[in-house]
mmCIF file with all atom_site columns, C-alpha atoms and ligand atoms in Angstrom:
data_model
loop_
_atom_site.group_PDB
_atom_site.id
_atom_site.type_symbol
_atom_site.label_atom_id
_atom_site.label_alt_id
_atom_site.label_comp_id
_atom_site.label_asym_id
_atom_site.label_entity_id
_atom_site.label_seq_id
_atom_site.pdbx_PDB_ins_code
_atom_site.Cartn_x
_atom_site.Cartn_y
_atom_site.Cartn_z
_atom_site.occupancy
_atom_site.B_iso_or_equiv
_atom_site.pdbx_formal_charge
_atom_site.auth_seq_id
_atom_site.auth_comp_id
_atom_site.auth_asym_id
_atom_site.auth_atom_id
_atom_site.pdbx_PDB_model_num
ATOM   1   C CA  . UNK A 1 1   ? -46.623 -4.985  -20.823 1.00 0.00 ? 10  UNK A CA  1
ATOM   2   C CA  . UNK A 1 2   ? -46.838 -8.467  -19.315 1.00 0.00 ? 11  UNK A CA  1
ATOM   3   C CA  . UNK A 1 3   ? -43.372 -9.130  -21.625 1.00 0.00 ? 12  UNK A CA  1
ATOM   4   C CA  . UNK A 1 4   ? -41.866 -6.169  -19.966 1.00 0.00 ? 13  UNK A CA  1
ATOM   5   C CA  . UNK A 1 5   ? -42.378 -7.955  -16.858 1.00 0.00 ? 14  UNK A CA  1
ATOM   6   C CA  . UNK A 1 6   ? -41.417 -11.023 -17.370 1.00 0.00 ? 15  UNK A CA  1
ATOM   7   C CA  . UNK A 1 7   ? -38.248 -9.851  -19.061 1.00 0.00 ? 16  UNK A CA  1
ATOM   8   C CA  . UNK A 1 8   ? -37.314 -7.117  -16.454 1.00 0.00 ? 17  UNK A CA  1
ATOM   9   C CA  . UNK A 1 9   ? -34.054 -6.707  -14.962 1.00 0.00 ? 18  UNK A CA  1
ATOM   10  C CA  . UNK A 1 10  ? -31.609 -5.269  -12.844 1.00 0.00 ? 19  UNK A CA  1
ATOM   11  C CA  . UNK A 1 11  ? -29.309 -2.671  -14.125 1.00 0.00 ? 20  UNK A CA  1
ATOM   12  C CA  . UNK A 1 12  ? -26.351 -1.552  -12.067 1.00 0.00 ? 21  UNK A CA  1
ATOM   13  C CA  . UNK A 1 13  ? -23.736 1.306   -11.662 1.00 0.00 ? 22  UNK A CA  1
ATOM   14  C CA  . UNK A 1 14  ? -20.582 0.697   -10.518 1.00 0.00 ? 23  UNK A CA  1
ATOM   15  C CA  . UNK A 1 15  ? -19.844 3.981   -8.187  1.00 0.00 ? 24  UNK A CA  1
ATOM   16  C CA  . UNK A 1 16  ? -17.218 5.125   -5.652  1.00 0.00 ? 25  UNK A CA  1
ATOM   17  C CA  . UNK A 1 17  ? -18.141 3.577   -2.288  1.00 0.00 ? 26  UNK A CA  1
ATOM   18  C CA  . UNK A 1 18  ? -19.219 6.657   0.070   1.00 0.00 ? 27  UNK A CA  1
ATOM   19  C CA  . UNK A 1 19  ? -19.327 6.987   3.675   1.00 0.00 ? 28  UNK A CA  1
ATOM   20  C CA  . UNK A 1 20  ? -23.343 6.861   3.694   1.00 0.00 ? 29  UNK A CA  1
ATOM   21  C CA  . UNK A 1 21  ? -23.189 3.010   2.046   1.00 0.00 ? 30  UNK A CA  1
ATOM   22  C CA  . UNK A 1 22  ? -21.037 1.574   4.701   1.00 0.00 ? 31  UNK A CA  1
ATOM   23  C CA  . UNK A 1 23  ? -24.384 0.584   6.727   1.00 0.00 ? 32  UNK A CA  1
ATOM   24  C CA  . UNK A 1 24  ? -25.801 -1.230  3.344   1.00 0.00 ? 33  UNK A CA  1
ATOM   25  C CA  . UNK A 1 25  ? -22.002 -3.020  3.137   1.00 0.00 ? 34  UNK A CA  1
ATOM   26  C CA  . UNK A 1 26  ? -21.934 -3.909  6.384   1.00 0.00 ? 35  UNK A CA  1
ATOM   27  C CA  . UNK A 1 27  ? -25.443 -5.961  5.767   1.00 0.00 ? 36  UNK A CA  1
ATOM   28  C CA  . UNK A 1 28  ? -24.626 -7.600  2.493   1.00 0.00 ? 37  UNK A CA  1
ATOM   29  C CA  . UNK A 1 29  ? -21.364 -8.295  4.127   1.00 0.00 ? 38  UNK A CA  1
ATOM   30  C CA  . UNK A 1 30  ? -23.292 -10.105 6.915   1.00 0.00 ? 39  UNK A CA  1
ATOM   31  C CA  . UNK A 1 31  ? -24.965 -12.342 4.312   1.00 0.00 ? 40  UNK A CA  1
ATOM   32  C CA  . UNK A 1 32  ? -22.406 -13.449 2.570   1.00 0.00 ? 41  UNK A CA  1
ATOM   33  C CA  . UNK A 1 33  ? -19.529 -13.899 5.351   1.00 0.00 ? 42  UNK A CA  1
ATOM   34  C CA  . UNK A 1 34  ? -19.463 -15.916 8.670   1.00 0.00 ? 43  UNK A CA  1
ATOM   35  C CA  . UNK A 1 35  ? -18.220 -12.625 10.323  1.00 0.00 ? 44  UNK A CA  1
ATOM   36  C CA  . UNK A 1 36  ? -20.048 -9.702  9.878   1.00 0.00 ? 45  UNK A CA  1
ATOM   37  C CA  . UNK A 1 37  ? -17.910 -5.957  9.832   1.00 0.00 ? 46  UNK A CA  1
ATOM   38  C CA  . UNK A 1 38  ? -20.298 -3.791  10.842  1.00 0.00 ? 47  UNK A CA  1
ATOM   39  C CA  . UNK A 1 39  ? -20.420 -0.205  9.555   1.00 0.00 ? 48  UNK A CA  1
ATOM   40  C CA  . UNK A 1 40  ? -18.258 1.619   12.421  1.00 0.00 ? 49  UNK A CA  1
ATOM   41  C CA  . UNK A 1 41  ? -15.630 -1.299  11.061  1.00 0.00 ? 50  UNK A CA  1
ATOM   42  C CA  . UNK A 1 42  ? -16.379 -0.212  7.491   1.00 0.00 ? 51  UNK A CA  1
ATOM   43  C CA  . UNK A 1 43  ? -16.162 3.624   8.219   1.00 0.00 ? 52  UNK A CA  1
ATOM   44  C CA  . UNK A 1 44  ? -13.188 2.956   9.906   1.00 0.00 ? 53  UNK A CA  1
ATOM   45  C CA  . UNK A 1 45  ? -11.651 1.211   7.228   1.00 0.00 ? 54  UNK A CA  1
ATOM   46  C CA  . UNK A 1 46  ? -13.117 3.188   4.058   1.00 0.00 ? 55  UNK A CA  1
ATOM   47  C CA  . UNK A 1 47  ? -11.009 6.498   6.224   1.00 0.00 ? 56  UNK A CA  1
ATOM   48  C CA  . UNK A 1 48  ? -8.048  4.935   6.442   1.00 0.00 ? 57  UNK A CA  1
ATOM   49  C CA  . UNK A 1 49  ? -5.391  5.930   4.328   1.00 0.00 ? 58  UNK A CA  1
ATOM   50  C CA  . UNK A 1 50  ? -4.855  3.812   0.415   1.00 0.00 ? 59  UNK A CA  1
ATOM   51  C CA  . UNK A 1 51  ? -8.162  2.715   1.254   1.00 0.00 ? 60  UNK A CA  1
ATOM   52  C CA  . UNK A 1 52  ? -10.744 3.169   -1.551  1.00 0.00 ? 61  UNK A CA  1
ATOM   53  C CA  . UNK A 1 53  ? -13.939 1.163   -2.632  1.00 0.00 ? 62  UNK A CA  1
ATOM   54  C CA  . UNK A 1 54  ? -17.101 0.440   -4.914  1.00 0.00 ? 63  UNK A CA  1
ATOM   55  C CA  . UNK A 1 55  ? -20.495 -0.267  -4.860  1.00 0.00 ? 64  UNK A CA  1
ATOM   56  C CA  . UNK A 1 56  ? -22.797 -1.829  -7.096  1.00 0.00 ? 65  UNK A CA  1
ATOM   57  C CA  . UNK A 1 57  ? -25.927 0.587   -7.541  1.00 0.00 ? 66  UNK A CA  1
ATOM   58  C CA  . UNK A 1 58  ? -29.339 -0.679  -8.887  1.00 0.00 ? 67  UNK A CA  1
ATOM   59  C CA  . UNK A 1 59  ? -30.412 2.222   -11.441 1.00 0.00 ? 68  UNK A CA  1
ATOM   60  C CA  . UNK A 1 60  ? -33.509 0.783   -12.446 1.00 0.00 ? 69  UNK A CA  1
ATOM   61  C CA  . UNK A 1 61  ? -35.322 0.454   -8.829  1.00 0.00 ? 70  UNK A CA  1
ATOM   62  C CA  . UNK A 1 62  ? -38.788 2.280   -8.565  1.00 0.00 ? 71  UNK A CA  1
ATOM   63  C CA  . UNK A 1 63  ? -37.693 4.002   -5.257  1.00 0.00 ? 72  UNK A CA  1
ATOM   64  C CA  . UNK A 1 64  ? -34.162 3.630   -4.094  1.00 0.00 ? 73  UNK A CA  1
ATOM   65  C CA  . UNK A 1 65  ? -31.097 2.482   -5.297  1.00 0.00 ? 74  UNK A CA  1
ATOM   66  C CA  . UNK A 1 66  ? -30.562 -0.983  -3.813  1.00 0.00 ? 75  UNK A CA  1
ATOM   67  C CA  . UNK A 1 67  ? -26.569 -2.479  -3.366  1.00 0.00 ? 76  UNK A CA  1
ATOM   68  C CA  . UNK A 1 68  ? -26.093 -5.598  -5.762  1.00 0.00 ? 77  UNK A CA  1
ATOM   69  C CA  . UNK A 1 69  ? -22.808 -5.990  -4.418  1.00 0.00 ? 78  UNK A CA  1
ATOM   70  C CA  . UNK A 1 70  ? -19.140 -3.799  -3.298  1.00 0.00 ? 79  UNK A CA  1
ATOM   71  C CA  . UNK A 1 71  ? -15.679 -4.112  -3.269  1.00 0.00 ? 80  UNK A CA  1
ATOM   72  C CA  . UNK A 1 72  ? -13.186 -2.804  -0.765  1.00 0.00 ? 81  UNK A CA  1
ATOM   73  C CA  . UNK A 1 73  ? -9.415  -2.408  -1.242  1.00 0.00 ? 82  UNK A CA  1
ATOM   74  C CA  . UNK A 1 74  ? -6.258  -0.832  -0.159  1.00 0.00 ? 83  UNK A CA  1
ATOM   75  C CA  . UNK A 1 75  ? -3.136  0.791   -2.017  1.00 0.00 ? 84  UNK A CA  1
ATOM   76  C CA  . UNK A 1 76  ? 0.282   1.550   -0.504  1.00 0.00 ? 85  UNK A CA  1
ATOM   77  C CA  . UNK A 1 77  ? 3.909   1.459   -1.545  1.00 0.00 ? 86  UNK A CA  1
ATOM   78  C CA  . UNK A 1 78  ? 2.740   0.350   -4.975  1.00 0.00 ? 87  UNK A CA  1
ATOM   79  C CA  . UNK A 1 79  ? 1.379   -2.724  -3.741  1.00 0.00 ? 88  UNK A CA  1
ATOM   80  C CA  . UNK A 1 80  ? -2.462  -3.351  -3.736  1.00 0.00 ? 89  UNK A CA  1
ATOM   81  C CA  . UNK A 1 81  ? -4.707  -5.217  -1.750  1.00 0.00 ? 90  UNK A CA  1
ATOM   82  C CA  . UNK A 1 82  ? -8.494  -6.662  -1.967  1.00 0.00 ? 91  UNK A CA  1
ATOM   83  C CA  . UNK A 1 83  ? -10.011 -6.643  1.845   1.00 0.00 ? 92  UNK A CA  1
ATOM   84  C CA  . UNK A 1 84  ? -13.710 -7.805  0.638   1.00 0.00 ? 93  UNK A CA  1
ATOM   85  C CA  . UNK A 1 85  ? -15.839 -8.157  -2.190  1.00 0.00 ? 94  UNK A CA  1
ATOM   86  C CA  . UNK A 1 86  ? -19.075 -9.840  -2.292  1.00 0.00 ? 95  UNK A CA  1
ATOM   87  C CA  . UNK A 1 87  ? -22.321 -9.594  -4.229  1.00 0.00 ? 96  UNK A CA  1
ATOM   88  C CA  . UNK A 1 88  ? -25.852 -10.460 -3.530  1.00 0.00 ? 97  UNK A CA  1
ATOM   89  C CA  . UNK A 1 89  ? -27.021 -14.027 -3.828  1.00 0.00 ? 98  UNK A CA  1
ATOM   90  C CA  . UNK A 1 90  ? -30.106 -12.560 -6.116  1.00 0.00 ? 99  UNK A CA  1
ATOM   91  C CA  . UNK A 1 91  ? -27.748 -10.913 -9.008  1.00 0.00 ? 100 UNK A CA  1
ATOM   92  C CA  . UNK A 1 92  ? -25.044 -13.309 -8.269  1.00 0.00 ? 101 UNK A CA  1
ATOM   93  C CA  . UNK A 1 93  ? -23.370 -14.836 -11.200 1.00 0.00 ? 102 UNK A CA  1
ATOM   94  C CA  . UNK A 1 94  ? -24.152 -12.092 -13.989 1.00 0.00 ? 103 UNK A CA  1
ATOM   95  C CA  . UNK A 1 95  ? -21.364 -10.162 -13.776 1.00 0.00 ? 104 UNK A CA  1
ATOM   96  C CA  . UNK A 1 96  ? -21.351 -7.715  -10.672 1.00 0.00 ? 105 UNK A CA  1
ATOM   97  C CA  . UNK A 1 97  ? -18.027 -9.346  -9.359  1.00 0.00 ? 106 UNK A CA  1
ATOM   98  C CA  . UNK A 1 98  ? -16.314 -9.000  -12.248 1.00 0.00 ? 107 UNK A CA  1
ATOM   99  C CA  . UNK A 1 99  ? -17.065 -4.869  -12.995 1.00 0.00 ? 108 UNK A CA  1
ATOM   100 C CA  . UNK A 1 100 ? -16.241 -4.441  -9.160  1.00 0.00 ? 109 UNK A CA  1
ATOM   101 C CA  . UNK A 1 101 ? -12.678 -6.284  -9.428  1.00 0.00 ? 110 UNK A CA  1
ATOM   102 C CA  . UNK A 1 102 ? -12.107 -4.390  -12.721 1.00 0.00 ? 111 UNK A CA  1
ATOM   103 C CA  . UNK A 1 103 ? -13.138 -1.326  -10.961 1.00 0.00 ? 112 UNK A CA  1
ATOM   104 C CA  . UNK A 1 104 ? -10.598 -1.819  -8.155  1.00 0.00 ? 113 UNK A CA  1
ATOM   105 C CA  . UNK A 1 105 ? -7.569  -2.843  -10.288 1.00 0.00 ? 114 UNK A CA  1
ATOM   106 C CA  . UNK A 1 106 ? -7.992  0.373   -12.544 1.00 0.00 ? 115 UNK A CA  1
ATOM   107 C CA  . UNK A 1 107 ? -7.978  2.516   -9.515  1.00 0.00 ? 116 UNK A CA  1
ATOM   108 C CA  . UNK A 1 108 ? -5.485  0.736   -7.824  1.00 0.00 ? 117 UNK A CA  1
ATOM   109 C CA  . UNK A 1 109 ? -3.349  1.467   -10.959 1.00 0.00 ? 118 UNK A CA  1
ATOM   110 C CA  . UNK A 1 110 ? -4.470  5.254   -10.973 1.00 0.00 ? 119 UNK A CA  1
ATOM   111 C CA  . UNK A 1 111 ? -3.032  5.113   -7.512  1.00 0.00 ? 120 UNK A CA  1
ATOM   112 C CA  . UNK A 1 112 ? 0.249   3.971   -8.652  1.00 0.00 ? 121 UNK A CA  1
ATOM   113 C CA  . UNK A 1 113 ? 0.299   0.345   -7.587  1.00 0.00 ? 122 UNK A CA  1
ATOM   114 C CA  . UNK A 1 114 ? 2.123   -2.316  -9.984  1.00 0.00 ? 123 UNK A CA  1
ATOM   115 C CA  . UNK A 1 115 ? 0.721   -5.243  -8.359  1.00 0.00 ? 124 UNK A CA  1
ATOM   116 C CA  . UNK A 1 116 ? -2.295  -6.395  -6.701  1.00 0.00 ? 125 UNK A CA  1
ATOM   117 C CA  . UNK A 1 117 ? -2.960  -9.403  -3.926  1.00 0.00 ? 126 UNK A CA  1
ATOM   118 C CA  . UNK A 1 118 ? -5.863  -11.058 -2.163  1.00 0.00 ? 127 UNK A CA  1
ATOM   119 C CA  . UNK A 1 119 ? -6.413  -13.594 -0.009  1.00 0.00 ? 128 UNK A CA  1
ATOM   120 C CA  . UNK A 1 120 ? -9.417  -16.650 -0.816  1.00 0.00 ? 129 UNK A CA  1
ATOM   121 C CA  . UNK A 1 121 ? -10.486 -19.594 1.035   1.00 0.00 ? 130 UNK A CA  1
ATOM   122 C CA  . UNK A 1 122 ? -9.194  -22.427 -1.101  1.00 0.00 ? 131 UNK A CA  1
ATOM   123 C CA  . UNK A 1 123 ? -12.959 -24.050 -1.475  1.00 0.00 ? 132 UNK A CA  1
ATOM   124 C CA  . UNK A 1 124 ? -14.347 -21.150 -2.836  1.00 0.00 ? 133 UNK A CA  1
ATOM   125 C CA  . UNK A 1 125 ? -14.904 -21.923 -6.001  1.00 0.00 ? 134 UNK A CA  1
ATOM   126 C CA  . UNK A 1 126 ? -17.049 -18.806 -7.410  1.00 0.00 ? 135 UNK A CA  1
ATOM   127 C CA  . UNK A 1 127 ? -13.956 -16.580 -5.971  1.00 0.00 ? 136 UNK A CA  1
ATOM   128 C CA  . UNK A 1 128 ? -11.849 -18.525 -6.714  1.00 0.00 ? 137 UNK A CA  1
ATOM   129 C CA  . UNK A 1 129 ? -12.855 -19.043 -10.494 1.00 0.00 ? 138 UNK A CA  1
ATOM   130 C CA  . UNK A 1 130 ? -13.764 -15.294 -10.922 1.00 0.00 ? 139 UNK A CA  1
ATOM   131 C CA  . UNK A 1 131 ? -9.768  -14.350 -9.587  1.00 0.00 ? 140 UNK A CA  1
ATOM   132 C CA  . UNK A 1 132 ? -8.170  -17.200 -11.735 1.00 0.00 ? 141 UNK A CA  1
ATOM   133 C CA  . UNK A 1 133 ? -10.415 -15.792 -15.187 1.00 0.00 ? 142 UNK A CA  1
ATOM   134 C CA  . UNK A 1 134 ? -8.933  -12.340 -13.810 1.00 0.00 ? 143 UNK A CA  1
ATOM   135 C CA  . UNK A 1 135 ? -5.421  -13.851 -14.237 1.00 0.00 ? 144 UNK A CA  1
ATOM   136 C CA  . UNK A 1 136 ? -5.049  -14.062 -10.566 1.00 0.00 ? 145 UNK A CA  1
ATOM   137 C CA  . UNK A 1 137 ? -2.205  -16.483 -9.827  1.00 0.00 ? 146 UNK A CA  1
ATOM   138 C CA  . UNK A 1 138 ? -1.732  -18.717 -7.088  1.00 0.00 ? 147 UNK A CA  1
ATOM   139 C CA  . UNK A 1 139 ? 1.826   -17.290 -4.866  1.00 0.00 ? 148 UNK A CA  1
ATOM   140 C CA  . UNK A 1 140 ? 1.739   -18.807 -1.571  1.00 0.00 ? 149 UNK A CA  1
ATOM   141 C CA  . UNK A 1 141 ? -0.985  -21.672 0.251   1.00 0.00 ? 150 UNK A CA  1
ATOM   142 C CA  . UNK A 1 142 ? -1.507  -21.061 4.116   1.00 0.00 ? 151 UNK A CA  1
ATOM   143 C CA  . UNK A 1 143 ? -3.036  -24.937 5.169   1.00 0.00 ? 152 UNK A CA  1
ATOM   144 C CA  . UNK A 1 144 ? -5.819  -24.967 7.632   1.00 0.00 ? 153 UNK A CA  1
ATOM   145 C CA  . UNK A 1 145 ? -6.211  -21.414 7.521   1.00 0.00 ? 154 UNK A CA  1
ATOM   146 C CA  . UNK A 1 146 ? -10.176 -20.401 7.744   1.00 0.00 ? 155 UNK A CA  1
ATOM   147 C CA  . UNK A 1 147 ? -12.165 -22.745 10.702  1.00 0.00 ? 156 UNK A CA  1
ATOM   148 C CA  . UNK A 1 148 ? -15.454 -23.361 9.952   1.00 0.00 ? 157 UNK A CA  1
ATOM   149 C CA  . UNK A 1 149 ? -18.291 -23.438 12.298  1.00 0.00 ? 158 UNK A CA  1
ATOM   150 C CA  . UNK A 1 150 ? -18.326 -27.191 12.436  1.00 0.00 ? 159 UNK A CA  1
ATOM   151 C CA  . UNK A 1 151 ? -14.496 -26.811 12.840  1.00 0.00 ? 160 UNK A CA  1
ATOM   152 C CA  . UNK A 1 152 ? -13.202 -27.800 9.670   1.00 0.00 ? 161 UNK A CA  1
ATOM   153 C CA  . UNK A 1 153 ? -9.944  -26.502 8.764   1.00 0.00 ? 162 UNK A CA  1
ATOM   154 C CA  . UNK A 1 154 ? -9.242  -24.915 5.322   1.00 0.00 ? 163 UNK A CA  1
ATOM   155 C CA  . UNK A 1 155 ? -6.337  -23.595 3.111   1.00 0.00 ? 164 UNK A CA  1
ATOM   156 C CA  . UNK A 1 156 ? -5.993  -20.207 1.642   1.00 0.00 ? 165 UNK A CA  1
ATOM   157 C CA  . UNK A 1 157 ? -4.457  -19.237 -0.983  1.00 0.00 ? 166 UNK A CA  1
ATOM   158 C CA  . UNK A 1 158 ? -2.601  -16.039 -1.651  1.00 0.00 ? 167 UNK A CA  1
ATOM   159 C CA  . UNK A 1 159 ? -3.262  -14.998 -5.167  1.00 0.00 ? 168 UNK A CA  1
ATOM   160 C CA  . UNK A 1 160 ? -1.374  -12.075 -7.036  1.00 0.00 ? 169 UNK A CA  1
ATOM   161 C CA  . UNK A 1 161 ? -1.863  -10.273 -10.653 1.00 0.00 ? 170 UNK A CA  1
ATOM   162 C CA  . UNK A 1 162 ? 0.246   -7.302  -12.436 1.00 0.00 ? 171 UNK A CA  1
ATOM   163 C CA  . UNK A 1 163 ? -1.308  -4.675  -12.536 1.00 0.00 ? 172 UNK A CA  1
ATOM   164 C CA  . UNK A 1 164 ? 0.900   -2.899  -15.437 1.00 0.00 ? 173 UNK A CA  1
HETATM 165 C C1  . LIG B 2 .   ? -17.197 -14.321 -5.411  1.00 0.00 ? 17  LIG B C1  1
HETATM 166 C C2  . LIG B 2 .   ? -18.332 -13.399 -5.824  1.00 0.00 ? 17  LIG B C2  1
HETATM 167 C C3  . LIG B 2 .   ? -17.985 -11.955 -5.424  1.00 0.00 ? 17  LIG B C3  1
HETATM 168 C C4  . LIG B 2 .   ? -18.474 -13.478 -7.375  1.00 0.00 ? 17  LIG B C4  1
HETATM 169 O O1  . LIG B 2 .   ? -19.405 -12.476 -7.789  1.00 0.00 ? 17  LIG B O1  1
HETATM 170 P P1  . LIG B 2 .   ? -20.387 -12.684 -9.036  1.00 0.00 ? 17  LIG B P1  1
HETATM 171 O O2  . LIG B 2 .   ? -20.979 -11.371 -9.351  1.00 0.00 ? 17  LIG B O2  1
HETATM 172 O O3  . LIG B 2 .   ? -21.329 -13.786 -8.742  1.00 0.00 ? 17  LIG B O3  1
HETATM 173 O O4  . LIG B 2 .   ? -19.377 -13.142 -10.164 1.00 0.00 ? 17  LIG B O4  1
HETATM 174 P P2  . LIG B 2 .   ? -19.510 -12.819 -11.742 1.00 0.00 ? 17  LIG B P2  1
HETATM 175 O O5  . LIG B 2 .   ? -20.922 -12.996 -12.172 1.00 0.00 ? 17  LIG B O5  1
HETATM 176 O O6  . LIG B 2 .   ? -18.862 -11.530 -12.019 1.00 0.00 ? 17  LIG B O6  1
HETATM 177 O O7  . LIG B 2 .   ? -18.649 -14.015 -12.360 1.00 0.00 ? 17  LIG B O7  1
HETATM 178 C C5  . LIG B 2 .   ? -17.484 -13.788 -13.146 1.00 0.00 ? 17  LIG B C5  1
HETATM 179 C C6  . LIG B 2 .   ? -16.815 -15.144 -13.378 1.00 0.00 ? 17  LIG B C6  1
HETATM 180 O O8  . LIG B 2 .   ? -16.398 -15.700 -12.117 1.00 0.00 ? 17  LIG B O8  1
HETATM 181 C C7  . LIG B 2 .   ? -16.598 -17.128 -12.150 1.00 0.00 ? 17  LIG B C7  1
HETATM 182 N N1  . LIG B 2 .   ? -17.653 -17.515 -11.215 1.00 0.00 ? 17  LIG B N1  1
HETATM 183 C C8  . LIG B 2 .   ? -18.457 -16.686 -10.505 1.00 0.00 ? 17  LIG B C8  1
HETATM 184 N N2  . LIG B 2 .   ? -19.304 -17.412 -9.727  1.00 0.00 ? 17  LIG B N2  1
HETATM 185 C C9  . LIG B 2 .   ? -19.030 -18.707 -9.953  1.00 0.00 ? 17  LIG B C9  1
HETATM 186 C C10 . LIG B 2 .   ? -19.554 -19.936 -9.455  1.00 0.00 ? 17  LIG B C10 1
HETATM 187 N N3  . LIG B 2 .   ? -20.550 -19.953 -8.541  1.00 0.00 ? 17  LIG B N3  1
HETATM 188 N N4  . LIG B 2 .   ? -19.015 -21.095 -9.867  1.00 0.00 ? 17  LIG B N4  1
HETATM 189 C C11 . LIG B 2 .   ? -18.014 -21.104 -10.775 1.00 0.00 ? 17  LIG B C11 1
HETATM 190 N N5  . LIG B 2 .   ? -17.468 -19.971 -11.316 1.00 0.00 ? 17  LIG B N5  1
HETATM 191 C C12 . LIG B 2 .   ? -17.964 -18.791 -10.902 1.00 0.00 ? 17  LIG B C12 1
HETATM 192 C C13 . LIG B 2 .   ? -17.027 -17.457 -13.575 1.00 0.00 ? 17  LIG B C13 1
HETATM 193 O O9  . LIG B 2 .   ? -15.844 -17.640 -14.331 1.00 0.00 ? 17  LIG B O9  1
HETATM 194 C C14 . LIG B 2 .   ? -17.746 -16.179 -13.974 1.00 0.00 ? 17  LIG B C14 1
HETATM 195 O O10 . LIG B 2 .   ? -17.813 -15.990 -15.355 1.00 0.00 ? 17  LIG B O10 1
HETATM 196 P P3  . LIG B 2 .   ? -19.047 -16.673 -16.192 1.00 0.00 ? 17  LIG B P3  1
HETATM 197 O O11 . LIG B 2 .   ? -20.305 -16.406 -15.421 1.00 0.00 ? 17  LIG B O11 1
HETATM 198 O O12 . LIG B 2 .   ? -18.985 -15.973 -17.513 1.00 0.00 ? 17  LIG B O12 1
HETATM 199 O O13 . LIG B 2 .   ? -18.717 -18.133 -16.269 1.00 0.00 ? 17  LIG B O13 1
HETATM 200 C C15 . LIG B 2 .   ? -19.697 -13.856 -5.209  1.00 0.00 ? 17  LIG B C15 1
HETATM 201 O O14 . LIG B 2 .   ? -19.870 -15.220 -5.443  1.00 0.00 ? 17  LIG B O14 1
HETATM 202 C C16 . LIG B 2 .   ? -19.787 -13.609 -3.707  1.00 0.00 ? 17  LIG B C16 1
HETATM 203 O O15 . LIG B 2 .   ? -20.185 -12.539 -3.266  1.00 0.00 ? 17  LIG B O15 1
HETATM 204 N N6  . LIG B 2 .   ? -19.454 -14.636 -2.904  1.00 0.00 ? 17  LIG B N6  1
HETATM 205 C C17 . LIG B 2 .   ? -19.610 -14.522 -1.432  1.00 0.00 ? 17  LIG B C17 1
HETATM 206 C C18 . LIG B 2 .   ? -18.544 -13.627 -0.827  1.00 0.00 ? 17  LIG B C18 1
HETATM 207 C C19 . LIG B 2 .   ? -17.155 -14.125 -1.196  1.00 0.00 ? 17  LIG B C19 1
HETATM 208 O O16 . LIG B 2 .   ? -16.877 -15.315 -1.170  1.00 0.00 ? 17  LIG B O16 1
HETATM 209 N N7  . LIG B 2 .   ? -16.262 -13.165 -1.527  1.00 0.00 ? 17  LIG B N7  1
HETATM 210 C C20 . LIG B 2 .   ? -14.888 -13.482 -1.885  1.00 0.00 ? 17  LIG B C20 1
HETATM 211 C C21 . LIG B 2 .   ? -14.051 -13.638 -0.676  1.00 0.00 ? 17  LIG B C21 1
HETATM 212 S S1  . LIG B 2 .   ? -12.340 -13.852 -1.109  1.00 0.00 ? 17  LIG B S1  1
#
């Protein structure tokens, strides 16, 4: 019993992002960016046409099903698009990021796109990493891009991948 404890852990789904998650988005998004959305921006954006996203479900919670994490994207003209992904600092690093990008580049494909871009600060090196191991390439470098609250400046880079 005490094992079973000890060795416990979360188990998630990886599920069509639905209206009713955009408050539980907007939140996580709040913790893990300097500039919250909040849901009315996530509603707005989840209606909009070619737009289409995940969520990472906890299936192994006694009483709900808490969000380890979500993905939003956008599709149009055969071009795709990541707008935001993040995960929650307490399951981060075991492989939510990863099933959420896969996620999005299948349906992206489904959708008809043949490429996909995103956009990443240049010093972050967990999205970085995870986009590079997802054979995300580097295609253009904006310098001084992203200001930080003490006012440094940073690049981003625009990364791309074929999606065929
Ligand atoms: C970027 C982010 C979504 C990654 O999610 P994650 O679930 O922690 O990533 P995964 O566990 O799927 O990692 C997959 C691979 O990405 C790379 N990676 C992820 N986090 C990393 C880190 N902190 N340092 C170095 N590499 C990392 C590794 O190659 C990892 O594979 P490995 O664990 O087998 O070595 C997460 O760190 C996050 O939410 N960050 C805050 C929000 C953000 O920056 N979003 C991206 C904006 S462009």
């Amino acid at each position: 019993m005490l094992d079973d404890y000890l060795t416990w852990k979360p188990f998630f789904d990886i599920v069509p992002m639905q209206d009713n998650d955009c408050r539980g988005v907007s939140d996580l998004h709040g913790q893990r960016f300097s500039r919250q959305w909040s849901e009315e921006e996530m509603l707005s954006l989840l209606t909009q046409a070619g737009v289409f996203g995940f969520c990472a479900l906890q299936t192994n919670a006694f009483f709900s099903r808490p969000l380890g994490g979500f993905v939003l994207a956008r599709e149009a003209a055969g071009e795709a698009e990541i707008l935001t992904i993040a995960v929650t600092e307490k399951v981060a690093r075991s492989g939510l990021g990863w099933r959420l990008m896969q996620a999005a580049m299948r349906e992206a494909q489904d959708r008809g796109a043949d490429s996909m871009f995103l956009e990443v600060e240049e010093t972050n090196v967990a999205a970085v990493s995870l986009y590079r191991r997802l054979r995300f390439a580097e295609v253009a470098r904006r310098p001084a891009y992203y200001t930080a609250a003490d006012g440094t400046r940073t690049a981003a880079l625009v990364m791309r991948r074929d999606l065929r």
